[in-house]
CSV table of C-alpha atoms in Angstrom, one decimal:
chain,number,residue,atom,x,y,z
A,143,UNK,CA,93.2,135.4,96.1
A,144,UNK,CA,91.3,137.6,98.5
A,145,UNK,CA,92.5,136.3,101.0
A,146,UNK,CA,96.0,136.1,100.5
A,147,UNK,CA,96.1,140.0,99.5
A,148,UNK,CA,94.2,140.8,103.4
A,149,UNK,CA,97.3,138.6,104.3
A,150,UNK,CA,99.8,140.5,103.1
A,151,UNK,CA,98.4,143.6,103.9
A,152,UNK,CA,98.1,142.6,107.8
A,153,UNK,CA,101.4,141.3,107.8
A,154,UNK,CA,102.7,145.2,106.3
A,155,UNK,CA,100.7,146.6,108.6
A,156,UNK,CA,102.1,144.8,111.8
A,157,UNK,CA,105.9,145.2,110.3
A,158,UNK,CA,105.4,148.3,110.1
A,159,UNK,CA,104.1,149.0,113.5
A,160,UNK,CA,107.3,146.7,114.7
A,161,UNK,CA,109.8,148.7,113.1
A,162,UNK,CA,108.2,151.4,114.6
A,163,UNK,CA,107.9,149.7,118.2
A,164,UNK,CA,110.9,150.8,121.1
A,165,UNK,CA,112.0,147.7,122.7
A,166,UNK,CA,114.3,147.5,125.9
A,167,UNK,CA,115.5,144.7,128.0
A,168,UNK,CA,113.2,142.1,129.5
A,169,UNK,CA,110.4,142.6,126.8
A,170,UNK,CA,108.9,139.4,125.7
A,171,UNK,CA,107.7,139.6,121.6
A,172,UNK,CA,106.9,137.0,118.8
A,173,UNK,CA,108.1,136.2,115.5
A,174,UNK,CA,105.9,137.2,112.9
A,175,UNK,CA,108.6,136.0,110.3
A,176,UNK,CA,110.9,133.7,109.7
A,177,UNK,CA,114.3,135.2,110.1
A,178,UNK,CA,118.0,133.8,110.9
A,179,UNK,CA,119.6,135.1,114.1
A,180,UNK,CA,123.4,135.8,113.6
A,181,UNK,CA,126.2,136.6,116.5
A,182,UNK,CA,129.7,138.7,115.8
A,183,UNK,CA,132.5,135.7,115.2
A,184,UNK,CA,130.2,133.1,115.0
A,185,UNK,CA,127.4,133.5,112.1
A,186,UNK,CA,124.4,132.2,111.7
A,187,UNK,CA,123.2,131.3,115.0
A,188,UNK,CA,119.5,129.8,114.8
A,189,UNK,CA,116.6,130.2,112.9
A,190,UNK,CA,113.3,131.7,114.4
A,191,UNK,CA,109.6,131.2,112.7
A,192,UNK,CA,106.2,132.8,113.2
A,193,UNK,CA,104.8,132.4,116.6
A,194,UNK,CA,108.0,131.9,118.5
A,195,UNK,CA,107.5,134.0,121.6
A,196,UNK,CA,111.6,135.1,123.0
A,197,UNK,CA,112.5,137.3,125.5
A,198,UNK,CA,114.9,140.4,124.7
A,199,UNK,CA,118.0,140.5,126.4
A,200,UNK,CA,119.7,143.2,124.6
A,201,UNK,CA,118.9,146.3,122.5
A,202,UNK,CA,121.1,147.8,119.8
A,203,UNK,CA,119.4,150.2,117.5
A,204,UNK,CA,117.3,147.6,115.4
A,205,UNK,CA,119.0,144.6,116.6
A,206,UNK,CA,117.5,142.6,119.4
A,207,UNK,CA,119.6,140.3,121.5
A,208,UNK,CA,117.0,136.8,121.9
A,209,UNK,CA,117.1,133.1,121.4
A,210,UNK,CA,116.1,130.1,122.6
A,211,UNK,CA,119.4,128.4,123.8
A,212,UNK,CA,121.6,129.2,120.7
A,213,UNK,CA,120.7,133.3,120.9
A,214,UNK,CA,122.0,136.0,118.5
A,215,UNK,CA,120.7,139.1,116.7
A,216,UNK,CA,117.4,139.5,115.1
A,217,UNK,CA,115.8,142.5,112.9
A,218,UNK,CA,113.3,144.1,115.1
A,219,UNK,CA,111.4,143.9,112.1
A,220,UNK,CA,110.5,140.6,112.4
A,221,UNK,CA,108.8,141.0,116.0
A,222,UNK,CA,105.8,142.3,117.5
A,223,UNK,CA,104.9,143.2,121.3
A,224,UNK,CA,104.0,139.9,122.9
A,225,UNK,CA,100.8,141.9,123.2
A,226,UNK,CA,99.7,142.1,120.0
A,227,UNK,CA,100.1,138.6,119.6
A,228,UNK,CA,96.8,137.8,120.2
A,229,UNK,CA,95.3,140.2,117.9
A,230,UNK,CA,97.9,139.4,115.2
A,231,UNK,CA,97.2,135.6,114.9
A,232,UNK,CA,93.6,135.4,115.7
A,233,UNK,CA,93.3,137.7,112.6
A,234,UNK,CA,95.4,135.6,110.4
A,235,UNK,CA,94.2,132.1,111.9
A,236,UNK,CA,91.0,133.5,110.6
A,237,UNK,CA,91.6,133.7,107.0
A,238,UNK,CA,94.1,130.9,107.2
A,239,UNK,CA,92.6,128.2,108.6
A,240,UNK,CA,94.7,125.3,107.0
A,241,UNK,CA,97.7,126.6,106.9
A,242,UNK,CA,99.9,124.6,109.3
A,243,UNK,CA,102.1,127.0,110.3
A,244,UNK,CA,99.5,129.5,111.4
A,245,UNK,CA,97.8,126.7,113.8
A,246,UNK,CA,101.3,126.0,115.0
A,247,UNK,CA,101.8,129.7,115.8
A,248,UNK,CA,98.6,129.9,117.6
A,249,UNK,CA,99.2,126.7,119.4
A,250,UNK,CA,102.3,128.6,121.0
A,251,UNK,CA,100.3,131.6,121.5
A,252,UNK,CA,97.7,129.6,123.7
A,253,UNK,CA,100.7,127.9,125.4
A,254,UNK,CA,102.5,131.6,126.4
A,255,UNK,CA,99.0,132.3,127.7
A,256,UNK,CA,98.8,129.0,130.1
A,257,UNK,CA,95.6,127.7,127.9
A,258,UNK,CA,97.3,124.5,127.9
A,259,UNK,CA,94.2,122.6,127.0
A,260,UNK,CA,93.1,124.4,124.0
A,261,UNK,CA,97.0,124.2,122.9
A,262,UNK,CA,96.8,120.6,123.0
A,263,UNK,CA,93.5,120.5,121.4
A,264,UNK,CA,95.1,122.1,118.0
A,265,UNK,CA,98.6,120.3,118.7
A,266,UNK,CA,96.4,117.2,118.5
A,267,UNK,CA,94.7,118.3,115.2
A,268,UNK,CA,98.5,119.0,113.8
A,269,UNK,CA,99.6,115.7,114.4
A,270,UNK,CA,96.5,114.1,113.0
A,271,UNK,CA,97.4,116.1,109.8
A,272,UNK,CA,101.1,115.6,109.8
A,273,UNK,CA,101.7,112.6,112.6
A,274,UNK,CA,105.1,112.3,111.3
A,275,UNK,CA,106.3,116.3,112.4
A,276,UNK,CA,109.1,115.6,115.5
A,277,UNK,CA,107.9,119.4,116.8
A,278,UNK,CA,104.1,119.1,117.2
A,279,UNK,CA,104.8,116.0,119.6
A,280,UNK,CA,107.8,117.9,121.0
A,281,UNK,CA,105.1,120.9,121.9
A,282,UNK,CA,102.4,119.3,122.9
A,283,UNK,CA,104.8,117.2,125.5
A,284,UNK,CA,106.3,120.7,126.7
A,285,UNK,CA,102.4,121.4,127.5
A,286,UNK,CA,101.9,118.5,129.9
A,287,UNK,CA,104.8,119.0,131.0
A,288,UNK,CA,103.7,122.5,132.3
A,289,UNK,CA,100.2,120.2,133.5
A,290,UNK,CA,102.6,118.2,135.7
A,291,UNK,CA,101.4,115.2,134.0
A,292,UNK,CA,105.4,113.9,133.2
A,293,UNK,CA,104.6,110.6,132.0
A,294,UNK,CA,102.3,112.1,129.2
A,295,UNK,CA,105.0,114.7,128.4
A,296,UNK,CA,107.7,111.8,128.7
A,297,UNK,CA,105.9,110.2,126.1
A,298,UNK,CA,105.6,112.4,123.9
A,299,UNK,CA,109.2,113.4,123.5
A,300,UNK,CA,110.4,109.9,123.2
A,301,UNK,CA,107.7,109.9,120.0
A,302,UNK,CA,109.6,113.5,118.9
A,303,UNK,CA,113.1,111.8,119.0
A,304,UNK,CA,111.7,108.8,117.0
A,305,UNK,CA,110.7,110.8,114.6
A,306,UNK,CA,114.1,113.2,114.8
A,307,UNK,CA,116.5,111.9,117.0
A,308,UNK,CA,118.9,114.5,116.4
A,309,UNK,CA,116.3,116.9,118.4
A,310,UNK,CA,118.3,118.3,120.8
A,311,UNK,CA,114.9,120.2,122.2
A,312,UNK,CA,113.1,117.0,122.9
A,313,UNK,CA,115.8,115.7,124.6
A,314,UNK,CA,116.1,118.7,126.5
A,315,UNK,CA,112.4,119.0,127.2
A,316,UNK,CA,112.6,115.3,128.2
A,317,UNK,CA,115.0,115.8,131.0
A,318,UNK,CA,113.1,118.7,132.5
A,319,UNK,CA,110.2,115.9,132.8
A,320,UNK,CA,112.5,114.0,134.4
A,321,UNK,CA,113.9,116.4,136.2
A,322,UNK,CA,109.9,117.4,137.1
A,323,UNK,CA,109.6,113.7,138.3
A,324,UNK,CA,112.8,113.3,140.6
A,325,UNK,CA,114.3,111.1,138.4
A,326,UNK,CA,117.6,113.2,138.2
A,327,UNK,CA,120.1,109.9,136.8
A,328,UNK,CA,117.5,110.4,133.6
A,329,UNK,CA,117.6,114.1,133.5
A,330,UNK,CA,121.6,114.4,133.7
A,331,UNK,CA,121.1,111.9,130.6
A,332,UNK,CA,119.0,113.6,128.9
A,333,UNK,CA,121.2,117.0,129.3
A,334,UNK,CA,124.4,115.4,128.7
A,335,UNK,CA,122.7,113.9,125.3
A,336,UNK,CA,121.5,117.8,124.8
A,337,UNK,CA,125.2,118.7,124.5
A,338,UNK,CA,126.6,115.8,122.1
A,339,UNK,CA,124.0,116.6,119.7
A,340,UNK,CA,124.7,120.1,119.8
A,341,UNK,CA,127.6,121.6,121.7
A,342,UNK,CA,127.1,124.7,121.0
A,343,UNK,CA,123.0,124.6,122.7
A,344,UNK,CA,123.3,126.9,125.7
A,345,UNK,CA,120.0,125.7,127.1
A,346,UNK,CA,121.5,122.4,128.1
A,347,UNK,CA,124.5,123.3,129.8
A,348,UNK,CA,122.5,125.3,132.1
A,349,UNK,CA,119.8,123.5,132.7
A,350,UNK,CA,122.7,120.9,133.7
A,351,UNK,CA,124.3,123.3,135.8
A,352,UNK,CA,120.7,124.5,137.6
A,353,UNK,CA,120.3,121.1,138.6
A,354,UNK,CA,123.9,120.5,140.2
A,355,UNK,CA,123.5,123.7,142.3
A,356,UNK,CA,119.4,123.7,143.3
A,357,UNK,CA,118.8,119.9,143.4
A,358,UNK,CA,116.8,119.1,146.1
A,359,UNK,CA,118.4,115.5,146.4
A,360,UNK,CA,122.2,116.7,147.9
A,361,UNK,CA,124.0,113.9,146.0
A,362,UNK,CA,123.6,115.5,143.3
A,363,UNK,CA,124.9,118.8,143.9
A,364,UNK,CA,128.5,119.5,142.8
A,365,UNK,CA,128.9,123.7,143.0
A,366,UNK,CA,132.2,123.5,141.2
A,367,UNK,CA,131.0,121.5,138.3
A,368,UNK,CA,127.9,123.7,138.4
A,369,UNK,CA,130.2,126.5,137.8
A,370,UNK,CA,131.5,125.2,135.0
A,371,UNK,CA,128.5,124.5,133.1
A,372,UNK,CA,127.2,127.7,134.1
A,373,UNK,CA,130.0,129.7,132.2
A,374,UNK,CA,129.5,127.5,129.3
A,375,UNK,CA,126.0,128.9,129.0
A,376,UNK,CA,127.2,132.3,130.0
A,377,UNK,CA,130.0,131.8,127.4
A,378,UNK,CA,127.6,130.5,124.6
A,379,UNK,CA,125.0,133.8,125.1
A,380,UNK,CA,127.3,136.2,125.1
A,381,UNK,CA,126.2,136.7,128.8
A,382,UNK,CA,123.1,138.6,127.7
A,383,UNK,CA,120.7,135.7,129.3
A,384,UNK,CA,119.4,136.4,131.9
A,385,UNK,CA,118.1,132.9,133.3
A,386,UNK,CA,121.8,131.3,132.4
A,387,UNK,CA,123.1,134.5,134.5
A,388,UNK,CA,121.0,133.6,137.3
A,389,UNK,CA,122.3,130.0,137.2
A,390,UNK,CA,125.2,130.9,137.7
A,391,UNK,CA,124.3,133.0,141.0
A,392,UNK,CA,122.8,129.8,141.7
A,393,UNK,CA,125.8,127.5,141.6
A,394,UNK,CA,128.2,130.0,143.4
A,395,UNK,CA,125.8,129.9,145.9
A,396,UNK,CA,126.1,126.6,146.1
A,397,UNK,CA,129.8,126.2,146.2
A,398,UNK,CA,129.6,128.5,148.9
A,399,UNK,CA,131.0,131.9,147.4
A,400,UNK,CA,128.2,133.8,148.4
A,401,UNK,CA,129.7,137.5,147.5
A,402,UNK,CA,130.3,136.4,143.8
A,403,UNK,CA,126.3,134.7,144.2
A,404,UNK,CA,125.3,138.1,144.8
A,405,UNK,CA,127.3,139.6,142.1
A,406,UNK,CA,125.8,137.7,139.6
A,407,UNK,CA,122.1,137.7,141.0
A,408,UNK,CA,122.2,141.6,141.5
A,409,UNK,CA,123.4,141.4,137.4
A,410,UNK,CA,120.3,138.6,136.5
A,411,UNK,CA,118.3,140.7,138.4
A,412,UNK,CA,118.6,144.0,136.4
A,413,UNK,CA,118.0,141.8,133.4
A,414,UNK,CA,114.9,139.7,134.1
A,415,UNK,CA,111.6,140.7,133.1
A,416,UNK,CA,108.8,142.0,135.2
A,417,UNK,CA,107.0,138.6,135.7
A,418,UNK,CA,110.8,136.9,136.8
A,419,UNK,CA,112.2,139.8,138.8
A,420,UNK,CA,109.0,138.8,141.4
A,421,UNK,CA,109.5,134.9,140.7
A,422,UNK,CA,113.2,135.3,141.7
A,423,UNK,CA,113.9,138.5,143.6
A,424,UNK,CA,114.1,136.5,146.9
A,425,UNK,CA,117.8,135.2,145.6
A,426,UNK,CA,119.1,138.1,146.0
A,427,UNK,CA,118.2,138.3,150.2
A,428,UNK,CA,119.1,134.6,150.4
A,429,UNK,CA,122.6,134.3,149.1
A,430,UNK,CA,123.1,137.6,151.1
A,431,UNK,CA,122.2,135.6,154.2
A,432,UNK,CA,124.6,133.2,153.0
A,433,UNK,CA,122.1,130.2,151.9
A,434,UNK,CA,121.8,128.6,148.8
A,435,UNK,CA,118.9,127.9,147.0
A,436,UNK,CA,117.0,124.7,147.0
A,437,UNK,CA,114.6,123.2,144.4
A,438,UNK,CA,111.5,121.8,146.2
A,439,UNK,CA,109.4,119.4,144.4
A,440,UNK,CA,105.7,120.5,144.4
């Protein structure tokens, strides 16, 4: 009983501080609740959960704009700074050792922090205790993924859609292995498999659309079709993404309409966060040189 009553009082004390917090676009924050995200005309978007990590791509009042392919508006309520994450969960993993959901939550905290191995280690004790849970193997494959070591990852999302085949983020995530592996026939597969489960997944479509304007193998490329995906992810987030903005930079580029490429980057680029406006401010020079830009595999 003790320790559920610490519980609740660390979880009033971090709302409160969230309420409290001034957010602006490009800050990165976690769920500390579970919550529904909800768009104007369309709903109920998604839900989020404790330990989701999302990036903000609009601000109004107590509403933040975030989402993780299917985005809408969330109480700022049910956030905290992405750094007080650490702090946050390390305290409640602490009194709540066995409760699932907190070792899931810390599993994504080690992931946003690039300790991939010590995620893997606790997504490896979730599956022992729950082997039949579609999103521990969908997570822990997203980890080697970010490793490089694709057939691992590859693995593990086949075992996630198994277990739930209507999962369009393992099939996703699968494709971006594929994609990681040059086998692009798979990853346009996996994609196009994204969108029949759910049209309305944002995350597919562009990922779909990066790969037909930045493929490093040209027969792949197709600028015009690239287009078109990219403005059904633009469509689908309300154009408040900034990564599905910057895809569509990416395929004008590509069909060879280098003013509107610059248009659109000089728009992703007042939207990115710190850490992506210096992964992708280069763009911005080389569609004004008129060049597109060309995936290299590491």
């Amino acid at each position: 009983m003790r320790f559920s009553f610490v519980s609740l009082l660390l979880a009033a004390l971090f709302s409160s501080l969230a309420i409290a917090h001034e957010y602006k676009v490009g800050d990165r924050v976690m769920v500390i609740a579970d919550a529904k995200l909800a768009a104007a005309g369309r709903g109920e978007t998604d839900e989020v959960f404790l330990g989701l990590f999302l990036d903000v791509n609009a601000v109004n009042n107590k509403w933040l704009w975030v989402g993780q392919g299917k985005p809408g508006w969330l109480d700022k309520k049910n956030v905290i700074p992405a750094a007080d994450a650490f702090d946050y969960l390390t305290k409640r993993y602490s009194r709540e050792k066995s409760n699932k959901q907190v070792m899931l939550a810390l599993a994504f905290l080690w992931e946003e922090r690039q300790e991939l191995d010590i995620a893997i280690s606790l997504y490896n004790d979730l599956i022992k205790l729950d082997p039949r849970n579609a999103i521990y193997f969908n997570n822990r494959g997203i980890c080697w993924k970010d490793k490089d070591e694709y057939d691992k990852a590859i693995a593990d999302f086949n075992q996630a859609i198994k277990l739930d085949p209507e999962n369009t983020f393992a099939a996703l995530n699968r494709g971006t292995a594929w994609y990681g592996k040059g086998e692009y026939d798979k990853a346009i597969a996996d994609y196009n498999e994204a969108i029949k489960i759910d049209p309305k997944d944002a995350a597919a479509y562009n990922n779909l659309a990066w790969l037909q304007a930045t493929c490093p193998n040209p027969i792949y490329l197709d600028g015009q079709q690239a287009i078109i995906n990219a403005k059904k992810a633009l469509e689908l987030t309300a154009q408040k993404d900034a990564n599905c903005v910057g895809t569509l930079a990416a395929a004008y580029a590509e069909a060879g309409d280098f003013a509107a490429a610059v248009k659109w980057q000089t728009k992703a680029q007042d939207m990115y966060s710190s850490d992506d406006k210096s992964k992708w401010g280069f763009l911005l020079d080389l569609y004004k040189s008129g060049k597109p830009y060309r995936k290299t595999l590491d």
